Amino acid sequence: MIKKTLKIVVLLVFTMCLSAQSVQQEFFDPEEIRKPYNLKQLKTILFSDEKVFEEDPGRREQQYIETSGYRIQLISTKNLQEALEVKERADSLFRLPVYVDFESPNYKVRLGNYKDHDEAQQSQKRMQKSGFSHAWIVPSKIIIVQ
């Protein structure tokens, strides 16, 4: 009786271990996964305003592509006002696109569109020297100009 019970327990534990394994999310090669956008779709994605395109009308004709890459994250906070203040500060210090992403329950302020990790790492060091000492690199969907 004890052997039979032990076999059942072992079988249950083994079954639970198999079903508990999770699949790691893959990070795709930017050259393999690309999604083109027209200007109207891009403005929806970036929450962009017309001012960007008024300053450089030539940008209207460019093709924008969403692909895998990296961004530098400056802060993750539940406070929208804090995120907007960090965004404003980053806008004044860097000539890079600044994004405020909401991933429940946090607002995340991220900068740049880097295709490779080394390029992102160089920018991360500059940002850390500029007062964002906890800036870190995150894999992200990025927007690049084709």
PDB file of C-alpha atoms in Angstrom:
ATOM      1  CA  MET A   1       0.000   0.000   0.000  1.00  0.00           C
ATOM      2  CA  ILE A   2       2.819   2.413   0.861  1.00  0.00           C
ATOM      3  CA  LYS A   3       4.629   1.643  -2.407  1.00  0.00           C
ATOM      4  CA  LYS A   4       1.475   2.338  -4.388  1.00  0.00           C
ATOM      5  CA  THR A   5       0.907   5.641  -2.565  1.00  0.00           C
ATOM      6  CA  LEU A   6       4.552   6.604  -3.057  1.00  0.00           C
ATOM      7  CA  LYS A   7       4.301   5.876  -6.798  1.00  0.00           C
ATOM      8  CA  ILE A   8       1.204   8.050  -7.073  1.00  0.00           C
ATOM      9  CA  VAL A   9       2.898  10.919  -5.191  1.00  0.00           C
ATOM     10  CA  VAL A  10       6.012  10.691  -7.393  1.00  0.00           C
ATOM     11  CA  LEU A  11       3.854  10.620 -10.526  1.00  0.00           C
ATOM     12  CA  LEU A  12       1.892  13.682  -9.335  1.00  0.00           C
ATOM     13  CA  VAL A  13       5.068  15.625  -8.515  1.00  0.00           C
ATOM     14  CA  PHE A  14       6.584  14.724 -11.882  1.00  0.00           C
ATOM     15  CA  THR A  15       3.395  15.797 -13.701  1.00  0.00           C
ATOM     16  CA  MET A  16       3.293  19.085 -11.790  1.00  0.00           C
ATOM     17  CA  CYS A  17       6.940  19.792 -12.639  1.00  0.00           C
ATOM     18  CA  LEU A  18       6.290  19.258 -16.339  1.00  0.00           C
ATOM     19  CA  SER A  19       3.273  21.532 -16.388  1.00  0.00           C
ATOM     20  CA  ALA A  20       5.016  24.247 -14.327  1.00  0.00           C
ATOM     21  CA  GLN A  21       7.778  24.894 -16.856  1.00  0.00           C
ATOM     22  CA  SER A  22       7.430  28.253 -18.552  1.00  0.00           C
ATOM     23  CA  VAL A  23       8.526  29.261 -22.007  1.00  0.00           C
ATOM     24  CA  GLN A  24      11.025  32.106 -22.123  1.00  0.00           C
ATOM     25  CA  GLN A  25      10.046  34.955 -24.422  1.00  0.00           C
ATOM     26  CA  GLU A  26      12.367  35.148 -27.406  1.00  0.00           C
ATOM     27  CA  PHE A  27      14.146  38.336 -28.439  1.00  0.00           C
ATOM     28  CA  PHE A  28      14.001  38.387 -32.216  1.00  0.00           C
ATOM     29  CA  ASP A  29      16.756  39.513 -34.526  1.00  0.00           C
ATOM     30  CA  PRO A  30      15.840  43.005 -35.796  1.00  0.00           C
ATOM     31  CA  GLU A  31      16.592  41.978 -39.374  1.00  0.00           C
ATOM     32  CA  GLU A  32      14.022  39.166 -39.194  1.00  0.00           C
ATOM     33  CA  ILE A  33      11.058  40.985 -37.644  1.00  0.00           C
ATOM     34  CA  ARG A  34      10.097  44.278 -39.259  1.00  0.00           C
ATOM     35  CA  LYS A  35       6.802  46.048 -39.521  1.00  0.00           C
ATOM     36  CA  PRO A  36       6.470  49.154 -41.718  1.00  0.00           C
ATOM     37  CA  TYR A  37       4.174  52.021 -40.720  1.00  0.00           C
ATOM     38  CA  ASN A  38       2.774  54.973 -42.564  1.00  0.00           C
ATOM     39  CA  LEU A  39       2.873  58.394 -40.908  1.00  0.00           C
ATOM     40  CA  LYS A  40      -0.667  58.235 -39.481  1.00  0.00           C
ATOM     41  CA  GLN A  41      -0.004  54.866 -37.789  1.00  0.00           C
ATOM     42  CA  LEU A  42       3.377  56.043 -36.511  1.00  0.00           C
ATOM     43  CA  LYS A  43       1.915  59.107 -34.815  1.00  0.00           C
ATOM     44  CA  THR A  44      -0.529  56.820 -32.993  1.00  0.00           C
ATOM     45  CA  ILE A  45       2.298  54.567 -31.807  1.00  0.00           C
ATOM     46  CA  LEU A  46       4.582  57.385 -30.695  1.00  0.00           C
ATOM     47  CA  PHE A  47       1.859  59.683 -29.356  1.00  0.00           C
ATOM     48  CA  SER A  48       3.601  62.258 -31.526  1.00  0.00           C
ATOM     49  CA  ASP A  49       2.283  65.680 -32.418  1.00  0.00           C
ATOM     50  CA  GLU A  50       2.477  67.711 -35.605  1.00  0.00           C
ATOM     51  CA  LYS A  51       5.260  69.910 -34.180  1.00  0.00           C
ATOM     52  CA  VAL A  52       7.865  67.209 -34.914  1.00  0.00           C
ATOM     53  CA  PHE A  53       6.930  67.180 -38.587  1.00  0.00           C
ATOM     54  CA  GLU A  54       6.532  70.971 -38.858  1.00  0.00           C
ATOM     55  CA  GLU A  55      10.188  71.387 -37.859  1.00  0.00           C
ATOM     56  CA  ASP A  56      11.342  68.947 -40.543  1.00  0.00           C
ATOM     57  CA  PRO A  57       8.768  68.452 -43.335  1.00  0.00           C
ATOM     58  CA  GLY A  58      11.088  65.912 -44.993  1.00  0.00           C
ATOM     59  CA  ARG A  59      10.278  63.467 -42.209  1.00  0.00           C
ATOM     60  CA  ARG A  60       6.777  63.036 -43.662  1.00  0.00           C
ATOM     61  CA  GLU A  61       8.251  61.177 -46.637  1.00  0.00           C
ATOM     62  CA  GLN A  62      10.417  58.763 -44.647  1.00  0.00           C
ATOM     63  CA  GLN A  63       9.459  55.167 -43.983  1.00  0.00           C
ATOM     64  CA  TYR A  64       9.365  54.188 -40.316  1.00  0.00           C
ATOM     65  CA  ILE A  65       9.842  50.586 -39.240  1.00  0.00           C
ATOM     66  CA  GLU A  66       9.089  48.902 -35.919  1.00  0.00           C
ATOM     67  CA  THR A  67      11.659  46.270 -35.002  1.00  0.00           C
ATOM     68  CA  SER A  68      13.388  44.701 -31.985  1.00  0.00           C
ATOM     69  CA  GLY A  69      16.128  46.691 -30.303  1.00  0.00           C
ATOM     70  CA  TYR A  70      16.943  48.545 -27.105  1.00  0.00           C
ATOM     71  CA  ARG A  71      15.988  51.675 -25.195  1.00  0.00           C
ATOM     72  CA  ILE A  72      17.391  53.265 -22.058  1.00  0.00           C
ATOM     73  CA  GLN A  73      14.926  53.317 -19.179  1.00  0.00           C
ATOM     74  CA  LEU A  74      15.296  56.216 -16.771  1.00  0.00           C
ATOM     75  CA  ILE A  75      12.471  55.512 -14.332  1.00  0.00           C
ATOM     76  CA  SER A  76       9.580  53.214 -13.561  1.00  0.00           C
ATOM     77  CA  THR A  77       6.948  54.824 -11.351  1.00  0.00           C
ATOM     78  CA  LYS A  78       3.268  54.591 -10.513  1.00  0.00           C
ATOM     79  CA  ASN A  79       3.100  58.399 -10.477  1.00  0.00           C
ATOM     80  CA  LEU A  80       2.263  59.868 -13.891  1.00  0.00           C
ATOM     81  CA  GLN A  81       3.315  63.379 -12.850  1.00  0.00           C
ATOM     82  CA  GLU A  82       6.754  62.104 -11.807  1.00  0.00           C
ATOM     83  CA  ALA A  83       7.129  60.300 -15.147  1.00  0.00           C
ATOM     84  CA  LEU A  84       6.195  63.457 -17.069  1.00  0.00           C
ATOM     85  CA  GLU A  85       8.714  65.517 -15.074  1.00  0.00           C
ATOM     86  CA  VAL A  86      11.488  63.020 -15.863  1.00  0.00           C
ATOM     87  CA  LYS A  87      10.431  63.059 -19.539  1.00  0.00           C
ATOM     88  CA  GLU A  88      10.626  66.862 -19.623  1.00  0.00           C
ATOM     89  CA  ARG A  89      14.070  66.821 -18.008  1.00  0.00           C
ATOM     90  CA  ALA A  90      15.293  64.161 -20.471  1.00  0.00           C
ATOM     91  CA  ASP A  91      13.889  66.156 -23.402  1.00  0.00           C
ATOM     92  CA  SER A  92      15.919  69.173 -22.296  1.00  0.00           C
ATOM     93  CA  LEU A  93      19.170  67.204 -21.851  1.00  0.00           C
ATOM     94  CA  PHE A  94      19.206  64.785 -24.792  1.00  0.00           C
ATOM     95  CA  ARG A  95      18.450  65.051 -28.484  1.00  0.00           C
ATOM     96  CA  LEU A  96      16.722  61.673 -28.514  1.00  0.00           C
ATOM     97  CA  PRO A  97      13.109  60.560 -28.726  1.00  0.00           C
ATOM     98  CA  VAL A  98      11.659  60.170 -25.214  1.00  0.00           C
ATOM     99  CA  TYR A  99       8.773  57.779 -24.612  1.00  0.00           C
ATOM    100  CA  VAL A 100       6.432  57.382 -21.654  1.00  0.00           C
ATOM    101  CA  ASP A 101       5.107  53.825 -21.757  1.00  0.00           C
ATOM    102  CA  PHE A 102       2.403  52.549 -19.447  1.00  0.00           C
ATOM    103  CA  GLU A 103       2.750  48.931 -18.352  1.00  0.00           C
ATOM    104  CA  SER A 104       0.274  48.440 -15.555  1.00  0.00           C
ATOM    105  CA  PRO A 105       0.741  49.650 -12.892  1.00  0.00           C
ATOM    106  CA  ASN A 106       3.877  51.649 -13.872  1.00  0.00           C
ATOM    107  CA  TYR A 107       4.795  54.515 -16.174  1.00  0.00           C
ATOM    108  CA  LYS A 108       8.211  53.953 -17.732  1.00  0.00           C
ATOM    109  CA  VAL A 109      10.301  56.735 -19.245  1.00  0.00           C
ATOM    110  CA  ARG A 110      12.539  55.400 -21.998  1.00  0.00           C
ATOM    111  CA  LEU A 111      14.887  57.035 -24.509  1.00  0.00           C
ATOM    112  CA  GLY A 112      16.260  56.229 -27.899  1.00  0.00           C
ATOM    113  CA  ASN A 113      15.958  53.579 -30.569  1.00  0.00           C
ATOM    114  CA  TYR A 114      19.099  51.429 -30.563  1.00  0.00           C
ATOM    115  CA  LYS A 115      19.590  48.494 -32.919  1.00  0.00           C
ATOM    116  CA  ASP A 116      22.510  47.031 -30.990  1.00  0.00           C
ATOM    117  CA  HIS A 117      23.408  46.692 -27.317  1.00  0.00           C
ATOM    118  CA  ASP A 118      26.828  48.382 -27.581  1.00  0.00           C
ATOM    119  CA  GLU A 119      25.313  51.580 -28.944  1.00  0.00           C
ATOM    120  CA  ALA A 120      22.721  51.558 -26.153  1.00  0.00           C
ATOM    121  CA  GLN A 121      25.452  50.996 -23.576  1.00  0.00           C
ATOM    122  CA  GLN A 122      27.363  54.107 -24.728  1.00  0.00           C
ATOM    123  CA  SER A 123      24.208  56.217 -24.362  1.00  0.00           C
ATOM    124  CA  GLN A 124      23.459  54.653 -20.985  1.00  0.00           C
ATOM    125  CA  LYS A 125      26.838  55.828 -19.684  1.00  0.00           C
ATOM    126  CA  ARG A 126      26.174  59.392 -20.947  1.00  0.00           C
ATOM    127  CA  MET A 127      22.788  59.414 -19.231  1.00  0.00           C
ATOM    128  CA  GLN A 128      24.259  58.145 -15.987  1.00  0.00           C
ATOM    129  CA  LYS A 129      26.834  60.965 -16.079  1.00  0.00           C
ATOM    130  CA  SER A 130      23.990  63.452 -16.682  1.00  0.00           C
ATOM    131  CA  GLY A 131      22.275  62.602 -13.416  1.00  0.00           C
ATOM    132  CA  PHE A 132      20.232  59.514 -14.274  1.00  0.00           C
ATOM    133  CA  SER A 133      22.468  57.212 -12.231  1.00  0.00           C
ATOM    134  CA  HIS A 134      20.004  54.318 -12.327  1.00  0.00           C
ATOM    135  CA  ALA A 135      19.441  54.357 -16.106  1.00  0.00           C
ATOM    136  CA  TRP A 136      19.418  50.841 -17.533  1.00  0.00           C
ATOM    137  CA  ILE A 137      19.113  49.155 -20.920  1.00  0.00           C
ATOM    138  CA  VAL A 138      15.886  47.331 -21.755  1.00  0.00           C
ATOM    139  CA  PRO A 139      15.022  45.192 -24.784  1.00  0.00           C
ATOM    140  CA  SER A 140      12.195  46.957 -26.559  1.00  0.00           C
ATOM    141  CA  LYS A 141      10.327  47.419 -29.801  1.00  0.00           C
ATOM    142  CA  ILE A 142      11.940  50.395 -31.472  1.00  0.00           C
ATOM    143  CA  ILE A 143      11.115  52.695 -34.369  1.00  0.00           C
ATOM    144  CA  ILE A 144      13.805  53.252 -36.987  1.00  0.00           C
ATOM    145  CA  VAL A 145      13.894  55.334 -40.162  1.00  0.00           C
ATOM    146  CA  GLN A 146      14.397  53.274 -43.297  1.00  0.00           C
TER     147      GLN A 146
END
